[in-house]
mmCIF file of the C-alpha atoms, coordinates in Angstrom:
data_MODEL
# 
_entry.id   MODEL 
# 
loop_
_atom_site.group_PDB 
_atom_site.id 
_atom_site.type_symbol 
_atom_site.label_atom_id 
_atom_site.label_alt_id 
_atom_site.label_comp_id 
_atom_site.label_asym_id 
_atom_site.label_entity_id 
_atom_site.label_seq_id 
_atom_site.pdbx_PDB_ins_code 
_atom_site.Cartn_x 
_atom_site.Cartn_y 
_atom_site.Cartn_z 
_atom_site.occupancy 
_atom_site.B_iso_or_equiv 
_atom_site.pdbx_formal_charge 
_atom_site.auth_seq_id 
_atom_site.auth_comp_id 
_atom_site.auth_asym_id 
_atom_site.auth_atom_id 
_atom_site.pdbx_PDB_model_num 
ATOM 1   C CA . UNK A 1 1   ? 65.139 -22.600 35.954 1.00 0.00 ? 1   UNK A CA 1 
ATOM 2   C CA . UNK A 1 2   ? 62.663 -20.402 34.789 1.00 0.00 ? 2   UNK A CA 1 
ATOM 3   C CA . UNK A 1 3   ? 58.999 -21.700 33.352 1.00 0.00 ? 3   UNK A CA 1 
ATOM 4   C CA . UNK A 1 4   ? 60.021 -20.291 30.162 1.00 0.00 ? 4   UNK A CA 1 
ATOM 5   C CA . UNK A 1 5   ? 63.381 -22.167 29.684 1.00 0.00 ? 5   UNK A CA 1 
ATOM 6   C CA . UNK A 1 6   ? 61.548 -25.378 31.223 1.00 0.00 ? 6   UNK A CA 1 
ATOM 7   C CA . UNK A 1 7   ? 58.829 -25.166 28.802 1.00 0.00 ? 7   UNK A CA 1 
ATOM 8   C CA . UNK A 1 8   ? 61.101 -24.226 25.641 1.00 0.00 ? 8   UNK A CA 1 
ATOM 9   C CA . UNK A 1 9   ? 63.243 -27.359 26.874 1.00 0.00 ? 9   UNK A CA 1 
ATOM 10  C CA . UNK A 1 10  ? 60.115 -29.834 27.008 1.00 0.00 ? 10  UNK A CA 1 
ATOM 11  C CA . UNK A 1 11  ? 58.969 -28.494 23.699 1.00 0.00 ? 11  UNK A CA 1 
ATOM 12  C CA . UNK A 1 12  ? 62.759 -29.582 22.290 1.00 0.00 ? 12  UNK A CA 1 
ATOM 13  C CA . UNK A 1 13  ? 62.772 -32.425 23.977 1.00 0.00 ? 13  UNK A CA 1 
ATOM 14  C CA . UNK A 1 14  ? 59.214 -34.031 23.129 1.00 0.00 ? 14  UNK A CA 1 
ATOM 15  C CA . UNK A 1 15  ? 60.388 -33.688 19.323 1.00 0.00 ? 15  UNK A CA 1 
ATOM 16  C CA . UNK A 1 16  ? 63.217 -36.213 19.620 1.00 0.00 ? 16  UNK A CA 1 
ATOM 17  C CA . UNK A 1 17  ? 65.823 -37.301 21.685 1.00 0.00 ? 17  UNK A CA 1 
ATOM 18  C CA . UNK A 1 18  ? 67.556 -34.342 22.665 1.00 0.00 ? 18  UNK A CA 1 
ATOM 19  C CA . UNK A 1 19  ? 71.432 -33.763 22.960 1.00 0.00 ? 19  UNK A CA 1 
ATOM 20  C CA . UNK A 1 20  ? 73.581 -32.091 25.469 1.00 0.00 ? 20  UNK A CA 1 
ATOM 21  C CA . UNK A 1 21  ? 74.073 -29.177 22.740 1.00 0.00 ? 21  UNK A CA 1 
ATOM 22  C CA . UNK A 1 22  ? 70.254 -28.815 23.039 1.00 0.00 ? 22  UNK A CA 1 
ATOM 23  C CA . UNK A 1 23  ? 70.082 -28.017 26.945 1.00 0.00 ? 23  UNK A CA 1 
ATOM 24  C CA . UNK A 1 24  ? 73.404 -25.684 26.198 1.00 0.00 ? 24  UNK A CA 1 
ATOM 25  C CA . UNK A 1 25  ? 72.132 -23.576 23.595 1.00 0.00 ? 25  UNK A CA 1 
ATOM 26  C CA . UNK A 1 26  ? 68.358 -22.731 25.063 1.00 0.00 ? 26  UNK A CA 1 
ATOM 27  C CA . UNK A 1 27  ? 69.797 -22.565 28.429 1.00 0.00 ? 27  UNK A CA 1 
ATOM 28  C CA . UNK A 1 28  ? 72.223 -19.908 27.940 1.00 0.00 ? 28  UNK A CA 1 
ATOM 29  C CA . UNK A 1 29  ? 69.777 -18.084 25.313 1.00 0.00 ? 29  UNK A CA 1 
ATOM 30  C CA . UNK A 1 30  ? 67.169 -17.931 27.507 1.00 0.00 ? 30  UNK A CA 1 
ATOM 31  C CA . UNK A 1 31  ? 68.847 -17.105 30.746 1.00 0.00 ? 31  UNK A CA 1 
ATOM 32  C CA . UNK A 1 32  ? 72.007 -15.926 30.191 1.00 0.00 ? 32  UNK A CA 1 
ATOM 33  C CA . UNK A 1 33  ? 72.407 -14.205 32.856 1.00 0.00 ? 33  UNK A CA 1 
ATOM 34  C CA . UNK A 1 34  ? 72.219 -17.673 35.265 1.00 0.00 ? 34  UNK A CA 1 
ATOM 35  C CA . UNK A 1 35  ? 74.256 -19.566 32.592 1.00 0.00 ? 35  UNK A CA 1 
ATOM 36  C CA . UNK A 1 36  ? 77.244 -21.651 33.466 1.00 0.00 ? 36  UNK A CA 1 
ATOM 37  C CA . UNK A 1 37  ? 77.819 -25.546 32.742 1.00 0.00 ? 37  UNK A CA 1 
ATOM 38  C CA . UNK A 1 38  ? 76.912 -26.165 36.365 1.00 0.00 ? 38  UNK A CA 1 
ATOM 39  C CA . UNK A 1 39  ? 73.485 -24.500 36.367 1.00 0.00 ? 39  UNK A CA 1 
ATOM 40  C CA . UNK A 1 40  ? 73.156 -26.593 32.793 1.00 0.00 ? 40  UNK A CA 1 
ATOM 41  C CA . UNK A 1 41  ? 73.767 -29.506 34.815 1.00 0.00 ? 41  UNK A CA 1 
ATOM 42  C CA . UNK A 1 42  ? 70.953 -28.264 37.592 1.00 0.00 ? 42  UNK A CA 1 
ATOM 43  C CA . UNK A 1 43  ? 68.572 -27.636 34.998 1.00 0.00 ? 43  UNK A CA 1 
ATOM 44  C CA . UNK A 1 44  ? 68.961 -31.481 33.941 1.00 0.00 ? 44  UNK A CA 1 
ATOM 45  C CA . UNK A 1 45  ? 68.757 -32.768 37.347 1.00 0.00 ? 45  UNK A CA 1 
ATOM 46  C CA . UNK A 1 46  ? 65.643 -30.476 38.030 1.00 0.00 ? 46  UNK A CA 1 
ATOM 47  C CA . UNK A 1 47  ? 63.471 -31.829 35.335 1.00 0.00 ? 47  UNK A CA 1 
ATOM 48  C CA . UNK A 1 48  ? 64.723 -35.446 35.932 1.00 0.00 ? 48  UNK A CA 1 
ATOM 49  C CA . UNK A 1 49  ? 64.508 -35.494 39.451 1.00 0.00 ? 49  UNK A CA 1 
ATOM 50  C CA . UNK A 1 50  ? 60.658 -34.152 38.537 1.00 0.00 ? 50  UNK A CA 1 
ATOM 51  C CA . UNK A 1 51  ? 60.255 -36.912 36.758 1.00 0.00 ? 51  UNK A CA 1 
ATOM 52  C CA . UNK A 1 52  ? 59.736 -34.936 33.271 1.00 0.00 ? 52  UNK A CA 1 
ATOM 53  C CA . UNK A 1 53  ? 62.520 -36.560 31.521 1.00 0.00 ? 53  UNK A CA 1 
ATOM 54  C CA . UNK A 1 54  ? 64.803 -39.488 30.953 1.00 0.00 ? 54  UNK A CA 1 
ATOM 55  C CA . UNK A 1 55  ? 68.322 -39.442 30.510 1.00 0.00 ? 55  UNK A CA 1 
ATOM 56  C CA . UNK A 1 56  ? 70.174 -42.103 27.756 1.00 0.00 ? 56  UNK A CA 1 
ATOM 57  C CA . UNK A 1 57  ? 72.772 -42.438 25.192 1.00 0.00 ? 57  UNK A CA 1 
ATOM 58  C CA . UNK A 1 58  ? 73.220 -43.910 21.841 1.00 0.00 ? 58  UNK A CA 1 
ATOM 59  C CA . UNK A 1 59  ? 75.021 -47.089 23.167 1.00 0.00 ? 59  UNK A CA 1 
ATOM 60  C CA . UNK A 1 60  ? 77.775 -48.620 20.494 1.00 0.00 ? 60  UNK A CA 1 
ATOM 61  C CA . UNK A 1 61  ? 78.454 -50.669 18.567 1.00 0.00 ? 61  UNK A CA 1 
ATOM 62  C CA . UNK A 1 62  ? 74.896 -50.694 18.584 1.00 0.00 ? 62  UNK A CA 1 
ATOM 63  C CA . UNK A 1 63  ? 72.736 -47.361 18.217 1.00 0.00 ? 63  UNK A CA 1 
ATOM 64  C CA . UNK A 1 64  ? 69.458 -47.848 19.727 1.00 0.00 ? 64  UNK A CA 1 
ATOM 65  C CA . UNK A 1 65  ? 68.957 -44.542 22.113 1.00 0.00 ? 65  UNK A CA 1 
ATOM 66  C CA . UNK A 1 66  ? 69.249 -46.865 25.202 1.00 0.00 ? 66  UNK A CA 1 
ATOM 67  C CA . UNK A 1 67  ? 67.477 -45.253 28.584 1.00 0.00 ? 67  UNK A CA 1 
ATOM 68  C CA . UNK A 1 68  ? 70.272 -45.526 31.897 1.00 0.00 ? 68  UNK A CA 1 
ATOM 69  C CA . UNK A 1 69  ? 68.514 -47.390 34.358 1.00 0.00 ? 69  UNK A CA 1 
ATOM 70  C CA . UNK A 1 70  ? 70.281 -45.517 37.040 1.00 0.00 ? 70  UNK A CA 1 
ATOM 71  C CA . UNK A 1 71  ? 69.339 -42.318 39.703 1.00 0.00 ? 71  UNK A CA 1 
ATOM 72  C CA . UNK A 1 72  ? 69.488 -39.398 38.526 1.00 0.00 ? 72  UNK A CA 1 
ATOM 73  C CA . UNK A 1 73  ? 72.045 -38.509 40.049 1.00 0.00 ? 73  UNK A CA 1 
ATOM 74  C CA . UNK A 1 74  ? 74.452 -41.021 38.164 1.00 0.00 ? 74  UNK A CA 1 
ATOM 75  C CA . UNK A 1 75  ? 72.761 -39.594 35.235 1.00 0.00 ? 75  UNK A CA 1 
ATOM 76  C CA . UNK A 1 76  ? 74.175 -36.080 36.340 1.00 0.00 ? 76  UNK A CA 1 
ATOM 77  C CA . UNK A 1 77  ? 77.655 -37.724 36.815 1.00 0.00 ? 77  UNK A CA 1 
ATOM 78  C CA . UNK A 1 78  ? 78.034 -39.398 33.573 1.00 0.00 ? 78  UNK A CA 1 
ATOM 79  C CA . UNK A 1 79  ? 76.757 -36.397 31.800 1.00 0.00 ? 79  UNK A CA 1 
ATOM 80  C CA . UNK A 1 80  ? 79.145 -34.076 33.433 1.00 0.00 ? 80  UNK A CA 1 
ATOM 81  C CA . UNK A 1 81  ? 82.450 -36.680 33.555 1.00 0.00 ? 81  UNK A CA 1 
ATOM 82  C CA . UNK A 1 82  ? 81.753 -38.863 30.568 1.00 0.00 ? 82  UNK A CA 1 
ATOM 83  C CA . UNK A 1 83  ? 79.920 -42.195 29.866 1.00 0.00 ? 83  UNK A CA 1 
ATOM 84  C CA . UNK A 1 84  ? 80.672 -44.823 27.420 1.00 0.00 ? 84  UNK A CA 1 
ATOM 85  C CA . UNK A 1 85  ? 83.559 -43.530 25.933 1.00 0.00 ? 85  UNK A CA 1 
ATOM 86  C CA . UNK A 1 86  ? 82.012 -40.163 25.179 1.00 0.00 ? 86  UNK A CA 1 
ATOM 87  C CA . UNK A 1 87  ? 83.558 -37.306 27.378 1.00 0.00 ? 87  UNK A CA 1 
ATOM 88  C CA . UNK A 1 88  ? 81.980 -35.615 29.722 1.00 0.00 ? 88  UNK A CA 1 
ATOM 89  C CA . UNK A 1 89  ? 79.783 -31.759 29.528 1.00 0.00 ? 89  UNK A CA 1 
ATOM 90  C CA . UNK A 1 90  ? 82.783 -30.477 32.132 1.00 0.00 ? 90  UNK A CA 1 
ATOM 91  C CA . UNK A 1 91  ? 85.236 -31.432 30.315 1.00 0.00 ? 91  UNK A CA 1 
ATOM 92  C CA . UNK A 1 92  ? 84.780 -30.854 26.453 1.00 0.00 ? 92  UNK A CA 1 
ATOM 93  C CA . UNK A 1 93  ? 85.469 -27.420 24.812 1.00 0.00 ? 93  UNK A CA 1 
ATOM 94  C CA . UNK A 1 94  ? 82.746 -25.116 24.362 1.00 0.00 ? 94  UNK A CA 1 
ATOM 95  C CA . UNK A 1 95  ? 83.214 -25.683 20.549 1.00 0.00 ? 95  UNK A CA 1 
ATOM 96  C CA . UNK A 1 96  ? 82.451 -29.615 21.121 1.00 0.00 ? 96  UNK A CA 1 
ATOM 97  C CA . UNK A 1 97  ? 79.651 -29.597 22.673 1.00 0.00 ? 97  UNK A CA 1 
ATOM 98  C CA . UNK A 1 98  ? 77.530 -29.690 19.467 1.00 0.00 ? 98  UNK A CA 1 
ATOM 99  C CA . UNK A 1 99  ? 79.144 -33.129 18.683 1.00 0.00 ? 99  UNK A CA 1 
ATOM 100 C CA . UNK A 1 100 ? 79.157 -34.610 21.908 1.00 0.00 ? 100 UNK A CA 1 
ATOM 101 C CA . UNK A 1 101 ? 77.102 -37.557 22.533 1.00 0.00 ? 101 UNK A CA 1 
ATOM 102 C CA . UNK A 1 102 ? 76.863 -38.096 26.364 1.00 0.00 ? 102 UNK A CA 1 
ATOM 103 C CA . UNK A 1 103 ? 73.561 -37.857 27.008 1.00 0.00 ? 103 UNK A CA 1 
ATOM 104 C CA . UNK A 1 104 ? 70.357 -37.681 24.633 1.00 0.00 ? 104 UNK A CA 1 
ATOM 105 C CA . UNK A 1 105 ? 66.941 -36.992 26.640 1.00 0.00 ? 105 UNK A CA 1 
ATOM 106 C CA . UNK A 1 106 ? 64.009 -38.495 26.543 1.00 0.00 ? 106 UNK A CA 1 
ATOM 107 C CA . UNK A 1 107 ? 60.450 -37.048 27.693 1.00 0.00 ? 107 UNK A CA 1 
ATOM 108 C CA . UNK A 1 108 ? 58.461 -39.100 29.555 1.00 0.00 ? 108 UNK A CA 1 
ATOM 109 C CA . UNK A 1 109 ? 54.417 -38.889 29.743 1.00 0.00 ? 109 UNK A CA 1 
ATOM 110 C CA . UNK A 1 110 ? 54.764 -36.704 33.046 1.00 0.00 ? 110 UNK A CA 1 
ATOM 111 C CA . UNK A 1 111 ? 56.564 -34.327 31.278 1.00 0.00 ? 111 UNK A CA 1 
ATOM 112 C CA . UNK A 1 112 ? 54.247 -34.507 28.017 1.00 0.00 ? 112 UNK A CA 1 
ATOM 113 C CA . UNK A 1 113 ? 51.791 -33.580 30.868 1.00 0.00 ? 113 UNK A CA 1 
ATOM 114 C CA . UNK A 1 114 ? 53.546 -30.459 31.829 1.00 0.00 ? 114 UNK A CA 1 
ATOM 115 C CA . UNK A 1 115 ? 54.404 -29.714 28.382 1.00 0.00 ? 115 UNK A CA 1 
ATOM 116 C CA . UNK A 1 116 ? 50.307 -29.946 28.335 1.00 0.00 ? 116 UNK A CA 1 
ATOM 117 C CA . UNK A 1 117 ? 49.916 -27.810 30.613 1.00 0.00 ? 117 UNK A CA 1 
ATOM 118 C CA . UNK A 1 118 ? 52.777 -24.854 29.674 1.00 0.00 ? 118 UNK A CA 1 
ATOM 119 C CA . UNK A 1 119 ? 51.132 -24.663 25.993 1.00 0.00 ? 119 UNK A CA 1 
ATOM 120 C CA . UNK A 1 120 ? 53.424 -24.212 23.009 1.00 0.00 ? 120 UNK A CA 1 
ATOM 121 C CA . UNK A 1 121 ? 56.225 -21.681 24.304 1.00 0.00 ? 121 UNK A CA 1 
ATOM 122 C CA . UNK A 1 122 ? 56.562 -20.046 20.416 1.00 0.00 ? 122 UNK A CA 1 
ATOM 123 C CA . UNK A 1 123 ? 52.819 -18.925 20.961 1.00 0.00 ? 123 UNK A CA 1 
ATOM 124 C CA . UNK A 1 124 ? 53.198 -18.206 24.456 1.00 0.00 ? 124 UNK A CA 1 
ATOM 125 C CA . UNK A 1 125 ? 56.530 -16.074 24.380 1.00 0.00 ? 125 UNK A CA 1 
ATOM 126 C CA . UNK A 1 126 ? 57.588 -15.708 20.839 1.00 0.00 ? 126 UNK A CA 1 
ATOM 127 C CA . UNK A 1 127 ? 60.687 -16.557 18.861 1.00 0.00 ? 127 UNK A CA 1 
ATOM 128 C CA . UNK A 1 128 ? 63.868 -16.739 21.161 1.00 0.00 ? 128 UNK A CA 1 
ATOM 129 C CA . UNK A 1 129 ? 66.070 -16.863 17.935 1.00 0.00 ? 129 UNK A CA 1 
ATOM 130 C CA . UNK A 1 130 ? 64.289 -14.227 16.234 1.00 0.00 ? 130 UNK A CA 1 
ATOM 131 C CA . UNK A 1 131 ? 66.984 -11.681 16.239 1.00 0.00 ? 131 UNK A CA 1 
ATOM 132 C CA . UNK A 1 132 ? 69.786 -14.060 15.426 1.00 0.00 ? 132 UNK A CA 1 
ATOM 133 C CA . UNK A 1 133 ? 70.753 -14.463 11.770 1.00 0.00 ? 133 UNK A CA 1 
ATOM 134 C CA . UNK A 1 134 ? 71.852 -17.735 11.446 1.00 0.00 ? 134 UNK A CA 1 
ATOM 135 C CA . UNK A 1 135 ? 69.071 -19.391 12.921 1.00 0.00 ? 135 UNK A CA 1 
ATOM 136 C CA . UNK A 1 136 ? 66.486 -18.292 10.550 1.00 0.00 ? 136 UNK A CA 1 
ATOM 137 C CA . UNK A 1 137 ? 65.991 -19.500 7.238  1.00 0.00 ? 137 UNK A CA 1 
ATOM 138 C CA . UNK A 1 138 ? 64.423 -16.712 5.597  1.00 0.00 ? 138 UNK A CA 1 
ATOM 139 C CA . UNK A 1 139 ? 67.471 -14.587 3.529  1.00 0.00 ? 139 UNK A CA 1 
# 
């Protein structure tokens, strides 16, 4: 992963709990070229095995997020082959992954650090989305 994508992806993910959809979409925006599920899935493990995330879930019937006290790389595992019902990142189609609820992301305070440290990536690089039409609200 590039320090661009990593620090657009911290920036997401400090705001709330992020989705899978979130990781999908700047991913493949910002390096499209390197896009595929799998390197979406080695992005993940990168920043948790850096300790610059968490990974979780909204856990029914209850909807707390709820952190997975597990490795990382069970965290990979259930995000790419399903957890709790939900189904998995390598096995949903492409126009599911918005709804899916596998995983939702946490920061943690290394990665607040980091996020620190990389500034804010709209002042730094710009606008990814400025050239798309349906992201902006302006008519």
């Amino acid at each position: 992963m590039d320090e661009k994508t990593e620090n657009f992806l911290l920036y997401a993910i400090a705001d709330d709990w992020t989705p899978l959809n979130d990781f999908d979409v700047l991913v493949a925006r910002l390096e499209p070229d390197n896009y595929s599920r799998a390197y979406v899935l080695d992005v993940m493990r990168d920043l948790g095995e850096r300790g610059l995330i968490r990974f979780g879930s909204f856990t029914a019937p209850v909807r707390p997020w709820t952190a997975w006290d597990v490795p990382v790389a069970e965290s990979i595992a259930r995000v790419a082959n399903g957890y709790n019902g939900e189904p998995g990142y390598l096995q949903i189609a492409d126009g599911e992954i918005y709804v899916n609820e596998v995983l939702r992301a946490e920061i943690t305070e290394a990665g607040l650090a980091r996020l620190r440290q990389l500034g804010d990536p709209y002042d730094k690089y710009g606008d990814p989305w400025i050239d798309d039409p349906y992201s902006r609200a302006d008519p």
